[in-house]
Short mmCIF file of C-alpha atoms in Angstrom, two decimals:
data_model
loop_
_atom_site.label_atom_id
_atom_site.label_comp_id
_atom_site.label_asym_id
_atom_site.label_seq_id
_atom_site.Cartn_x
_atom_site.Cartn_y
_atom_site.Cartn_z
CA GLU A 1 0.30 0.26 0.20
CA ALA A 2 1.20 3.65 -0.76
CA GLN A 3 2.29 5.22 1.79
CA VAL A 4 4.11 7.94 3.54
CA THR A 5 4.58 7.36 7.45
CA GLN A 6 5.28 10.84 9.61
CA ASN A 7 6.39 10.37 13.46
CA PRO A 8 5.50 11.43 15.86
CA ARG A 9 2.29 12.05 15.71
CA TYR A 10 1.79 14.41 18.17
CA LEU A 11 4.96 16.38 20.59
CA ILE A 12 5.22 19.03 23.60
CA THR A 13 8.67 19.92 23.76
CA VAL A 14 10.82 22.99 25.24
CA THR A 15 12.00 25.60 24.14
CA GLY A 16 15.53 24.96 22.29
CA LYS A 17 15.65 21.37 22.31
CA LYS A 18 16.50 19.71 19.27
CA LEU A 19 13.93 17.51 17.66
CA THR A 20 13.70 15.73 14.64
CA VAL A 21 10.40 15.42 13.15
CA THR A 22 10.71 11.83 10.44
CA CYS A 23 9.12 11.13 7.46
CA SER A 24 9.31 7.78 4.79
CA GLN A 25 7.51 7.08 1.93
CA ASN A 26 7.41 3.48 0.28
CA MET A 27 6.58 4.78 -3.58
CA ASN A 28 10.10 5.52 -4.44
CA HIS A 29 9.04 9.20 -5.23
CA GLU A 30 11.78 11.91 -6.46
CA TYR A 31 9.84 15.05 -4.85
CA MET A 32 9.10 15.33 -0.65
CA SER A 33 8.36 17.87 0.92
CA TRP A 34 7.25 19.60 4.50
CA TYR A 35 4.48 22.15 5.10
CA ARG A 36 3.31 23.85 8.25
CA GLN A 37 -0.72 24.42 8.55
CA ASP A 38 -1.62 27.48 10.55
CA PRO A 39 -4.63 28.75 11.21
CA GLY A 40 -5.77 30.99 8.15
CA LEU A 41 -2.50 30.14 6.67
CA GLY A 42 -3.07 27.14 4.65
CA LEU A 43 -0.13 24.70 4.39
CA ARG A 44 3.00 26.28 3.68
CA GLN A 45 6.39 24.94 2.40
CA ILE A 46 8.91 24.74 4.99
CA TYR A 47 11.50 22.63 2.26
CA TYR A 48 11.73 20.49 -0.12
CA SER A 49 13.60 18.02 -1.87
CA MET A 50 13.76 16.93 -5.68
CA ASN A 51 16.26 13.91 -5.27
CA VAL A 52 18.92 12.46 -2.59
CA GLU A 53 21.20 14.99 -1.93
CA VAL A 54 18.93 17.61 -3.46
CA THR A 55 17.30 20.41 -0.52
CA ASP A 56 16.20 23.39 -1.12
CA LYS A 57 14.26 26.05 0.78
CA GLY A 58 10.67 26.84 0.43
CA ASP A 59 8.58 29.63 1.62
CA VAL A 60 9.44 29.13 4.93
CA PRO A 61 12.32 27.98 5.48
CA GLU A 62 13.52 30.13 9.25
CA GLY A 63 14.33 27.55 12.21
CA TYR A 64 14.14 24.38 9.91
CA LYS A 65 16.47 21.83 8.48
CA VAL A 66 16.06 19.08 6.34
CA SER A 67 18.22 15.96 5.26
CA ARG A 68 17.75 13.35 1.77
CA LYS A 69 20.34 10.92 2.54
CA GLU A 70 18.15 7.72 1.10
CA LYS A 71 15.34 8.54 -1.42
CA ARG A 72 12.56 7.19 0.92
CA ASN A 73 13.31 9.24 4.03
CA PHE A 74 12.90 13.14 4.87
CA PRO A 75 13.43 14.10 8.33
CA LEU A 76 12.84 17.46 9.49
CA ILE A 77 15.04 19.24 12.15
CA LEU A 78 14.59 21.88 14.46
CA GLU A 79 17.98 22.63 15.51
CA SER A 80 16.43 25.04 18.42
CA PRO A 81 12.37 24.89 18.46
CA SER A 82 10.60 28.33 19.66
CA PRO A 83 6.77 28.68 21.16
CA ASN A 84 6.53 30.04 17.24
CA GLN A 85 7.07 27.24 15.48
CA THR A 86 4.32 25.18 17.48
CA SER A 87 2.06 24.24 14.42
CA LEU A 88 0.77 20.84 12.42
CA TYR A 89 3.31 20.05 10.06
CA PHE A 90 2.73 17.62 7.21
CA CYS A 91 5.48 15.60 5.10
CA ALA A 92 4.50 15.18 1.24
CA SER A 93 5.60 12.26 -1.01
CA SER A 94 4.67 13.41 -4.84
CA PHE A 95 5.80 12.25 -8.81
CA TRP A 96 4.89 14.02 -11.54
CA SER A 97 3.68 11.34 -13.96
CA LYS A 98 5.00 12.08 -17.64
CA SER A 99 2.60 9.45 -19.16
CA ARG A 100 -0.27 10.95 -17.15
CA GLY A 101 0.54 14.38 -17.60
CA ASN A 102 -0.47 15.08 -13.88
CA THR A 103 0.95 14.80 -10.17
CA GLU A 104 0.42 12.00 -7.83
CA ALA A 105 1.15 12.78 -4.06
CA PHE A 106 0.96 11.95 -0.87
CA PHE A 107 0.19 13.09 2.66
CA GLY A 108 1.26 11.87 5.90
CA GLN A 109 -1.22 11.93 9.08
CA GLY A 110 0.39 14.86 10.13
CA THR A 111 2.43 16.37 13.42
CA ARG A 112 1.12 18.17 15.77
CA LEU A 113 4.06 19.90 17.30
CA THR A 114 3.76 22.17 20.25
CA VAL A 115 6.63 24.49 21.98
CA VAL A 116 6.62 25.69 25.54
CA ALA B 6 5.25 30.22 -10.62
CA GLN B 7 2.33 28.77 -9.25
CA SER B 8 -0.42 30.63 -7.18
CA VAL B 9 -3.76 29.46 -5.48
CA THR B 10 -6.47 32.04 -4.45
CA GLN B 11 -9.31 30.05 -2.38
CA LEU B 12 -11.75 33.53 -2.34
CA ASP B 13 -13.76 32.25 0.60
CA SER B 14 -12.77 32.33 3.91
CA HIS B 15 -15.54 30.91 5.37
CA VAL B 16 -18.92 29.66 4.07
CA SER B 17 -21.74 28.84 5.76
CA VAL B 18 -24.92 26.59 4.26
CA SER B 19 -27.63 25.09 5.77
CA GLU B 20 -28.17 21.47 5.40
CA GLY B 21 -29.81 20.11 2.53
CA THR B 22 -28.60 23.36 -0.02
CA PRO B 23 -25.77 23.60 -2.47
CA VAL B 24 -22.36 24.03 -1.58
CA LEU B 25 -19.64 26.34 -3.67
CA LEU B 26 -16.28 26.60 -2.77
CA ARG B 27 -14.60 29.10 -4.91
CA CYS B 28 -10.73 28.67 -6.38
CA ASN B 29 -8.41 30.20 -8.95
CA TYR B 30 -5.07 29.41 -9.72
CA SER B 31 -2.36 30.56 -11.75
CA SER B 32 0.27 28.58 -13.44
CA SER B 33 3.01 28.47 -15.80
CA TYR B 34 2.70 25.20 -17.06
CA SER B 35 -0.42 22.45 -17.77
CA PRO B 36 -1.30 22.02 -14.08
CA SER B 37 -2.89 19.44 -11.28
CA LEU B 38 -5.42 20.57 -9.65
CA PHE B 39 -6.94 18.84 -6.20
CA TRP B 40 -9.12 19.52 -3.84
CA TYR B 41 -8.33 18.23 -0.46
CA VAL B 42 -10.64 18.32 2.92
CA GLN B 43 -9.54 18.30 6.91
CA HIS B 44 -11.81 17.40 9.48
CA PRO B 45 -11.41 18.88 12.87
CA ASN B 46 -8.15 17.20 14.09
CA LYS B 47 -7.31 14.93 11.19
CA GLY B 48 -5.17 14.70 8.15
CA LEU B 49 -5.91 15.87 4.53
CA GLN B 50 -8.12 13.20 2.73
CA LEU B 51 -8.17 13.81 -1.64
CA LEU B 52 -11.39 14.62 -2.59
CA LEU B 53 -11.01 15.08 -6.24
CA LYS B 54 -8.19 15.90 -8.76
CA TYR B 55 -8.27 17.40 -12.16
CA THR B 56 -5.89 15.24 -14.38
CA SER B 57 -6.52 16.97 -17.83
CA ALA B 58 -9.00 13.75 -18.85
CA ALA B 59 -12.03 15.94 -18.69
CA THR B 60 -12.85 19.04 -17.26
CA LEU B 61 -15.45 18.05 -14.83
CA VAL B 62 -14.15 15.86 -12.26
CA LYS B 63 -16.43 14.01 -9.76
CA GLY B 64 -14.95 13.20 -6.28
CA ILE B 65 -15.58 11.27 -3.04
CA ASN B 66 -19.09 11.95 -0.97
CA GLY B 67 -21.36 13.64 -3.68
CA PHE B 68 -18.46 16.48 -4.67
CA GLU B 69 -17.97 17.84 -8.17
CA ALA B 70 -15.23 20.31 -9.27
CA GLU B 71 -15.11 21.87 -12.57
CA PHE B 72 -11.86 23.05 -14.41
CA LYS B 73 -11.94 26.48 -16.19
CA LYS B 74 -9.17 26.79 -18.34
CA SER B 75 -10.28 30.59 -19.89
CA GLU B 76 -11.43 31.78 -16.23
CA THR B 77 -8.58 29.80 -14.43
CA SER B 78 -10.46 28.15 -12.00
CA PHE B 79 -11.59 25.12 -10.28
CA HIS B 80 -14.88 25.55 -8.35
CA LEU B 81 -16.08 23.03 -5.78
CA THR B 82 -19.79 21.89 -5.98
CA LYS B 83 -22.09 19.65 -3.71
CA PRO B 84 -25.65 19.66 -4.78
CA SER B 85 -27.14 18.72 -1.28
CA ALA B 86 -24.50 19.26 2.45
CA HIS B 87 -24.59 17.23 5.02
CA MET B 88 -23.53 17.78 8.63
CA SER B 89 -20.52 15.62 8.11
CA ASP B 90 -19.49 18.48 5.17
CA ALA B 91 -18.52 20.61 8.13
CA ALA B 92 -15.17 20.89 7.91
CA GLU B 93 -11.70 22.52 5.86
CA TYR B 94 -10.99 22.49 2.44
CA PHE B 95 -8.07 23.51 0.43
CA CYS B 96 -7.64 24.25 -3.52
CA VAL B 97 -4.20 22.60 -4.50
CA VAL B 98 -2.06 23.27 -7.53
CA SER B 99 1.02 20.94 -8.65
CA ASP B 100 3.45 22.24 -11.69
CA SER B 101 5.54 19.62 -13.74
CA TRP B 102 8.19 18.69 -10.90
CA GLY B 103 5.26 18.01 -8.34
CA LYS B 104 5.48 21.07 -6.04
CA LEU B 105 1.87 21.32 -4.04
CA GLN B 106 0.65 25.10 -3.27
CA PHE B 107 -1.97 25.53 -1.40
CA GLY B 108 -4.80 28.27 -0.78
CA ALA B 109 -5.24 28.85 2.49
CA GLY B 110 -8.44 27.29 2.94
CA THR B 111 -12.07 27.39 3.70
CA GLN B 112 -13.66 26.42 6.81
CA VAL B 113 -17.15 25.42 5.57
CA VAL B 114 -19.97 25.31 8.52
CA VAL B 115 -23.15 23.73 7.91
CA THR B 116 -26.64 24.54 9.58
CA PRO B 117 -29.39 22.36 10.61
#
């Protein structure tokens, strides 16, 4: 079954304590991305990766890091979390099908992060 | 560059009446367009997707959307709202790399 798995689902942490949210996909997709969801703002892209060792900033990258050492995994790292990073985070894996001429997209279940 | 504008941040409808959620997009490419729904404290669920095969797209739970290239719109409709349709709805556009651009969302309230 095609799947994007995020962990943990819920996390409460304190300001400044480094954390990592994991994301794994089983579809061999090249494009993976992270989004944060805040009320009234929709989902905004934090970072994306177009392939292994290829990552780039999205619209709101400040305070975040990512890595793409292997195709299936795309962890989101908060080196020094702050309360303004309290949000709902989604990982996505997507693929543009040349034969179909459209994008296939899959999302993780979300990680609700609270930084106190 | 691509962008999405959802024209209504909140929509309130009575149960049994039609629902219309408006979405306009811009894209440099022939876009993929999606509607997702998010119920409270839940993840994102795909309602429907435009794939260029047909301009009128039918989705789950009685929803459908019409792609109008001349108007750069992809409005979502449902003939008769149900209480379970109360949720937040996101219009999404994607370019040929697979990047997903979300609208700000429309909160739907259904009253009895």
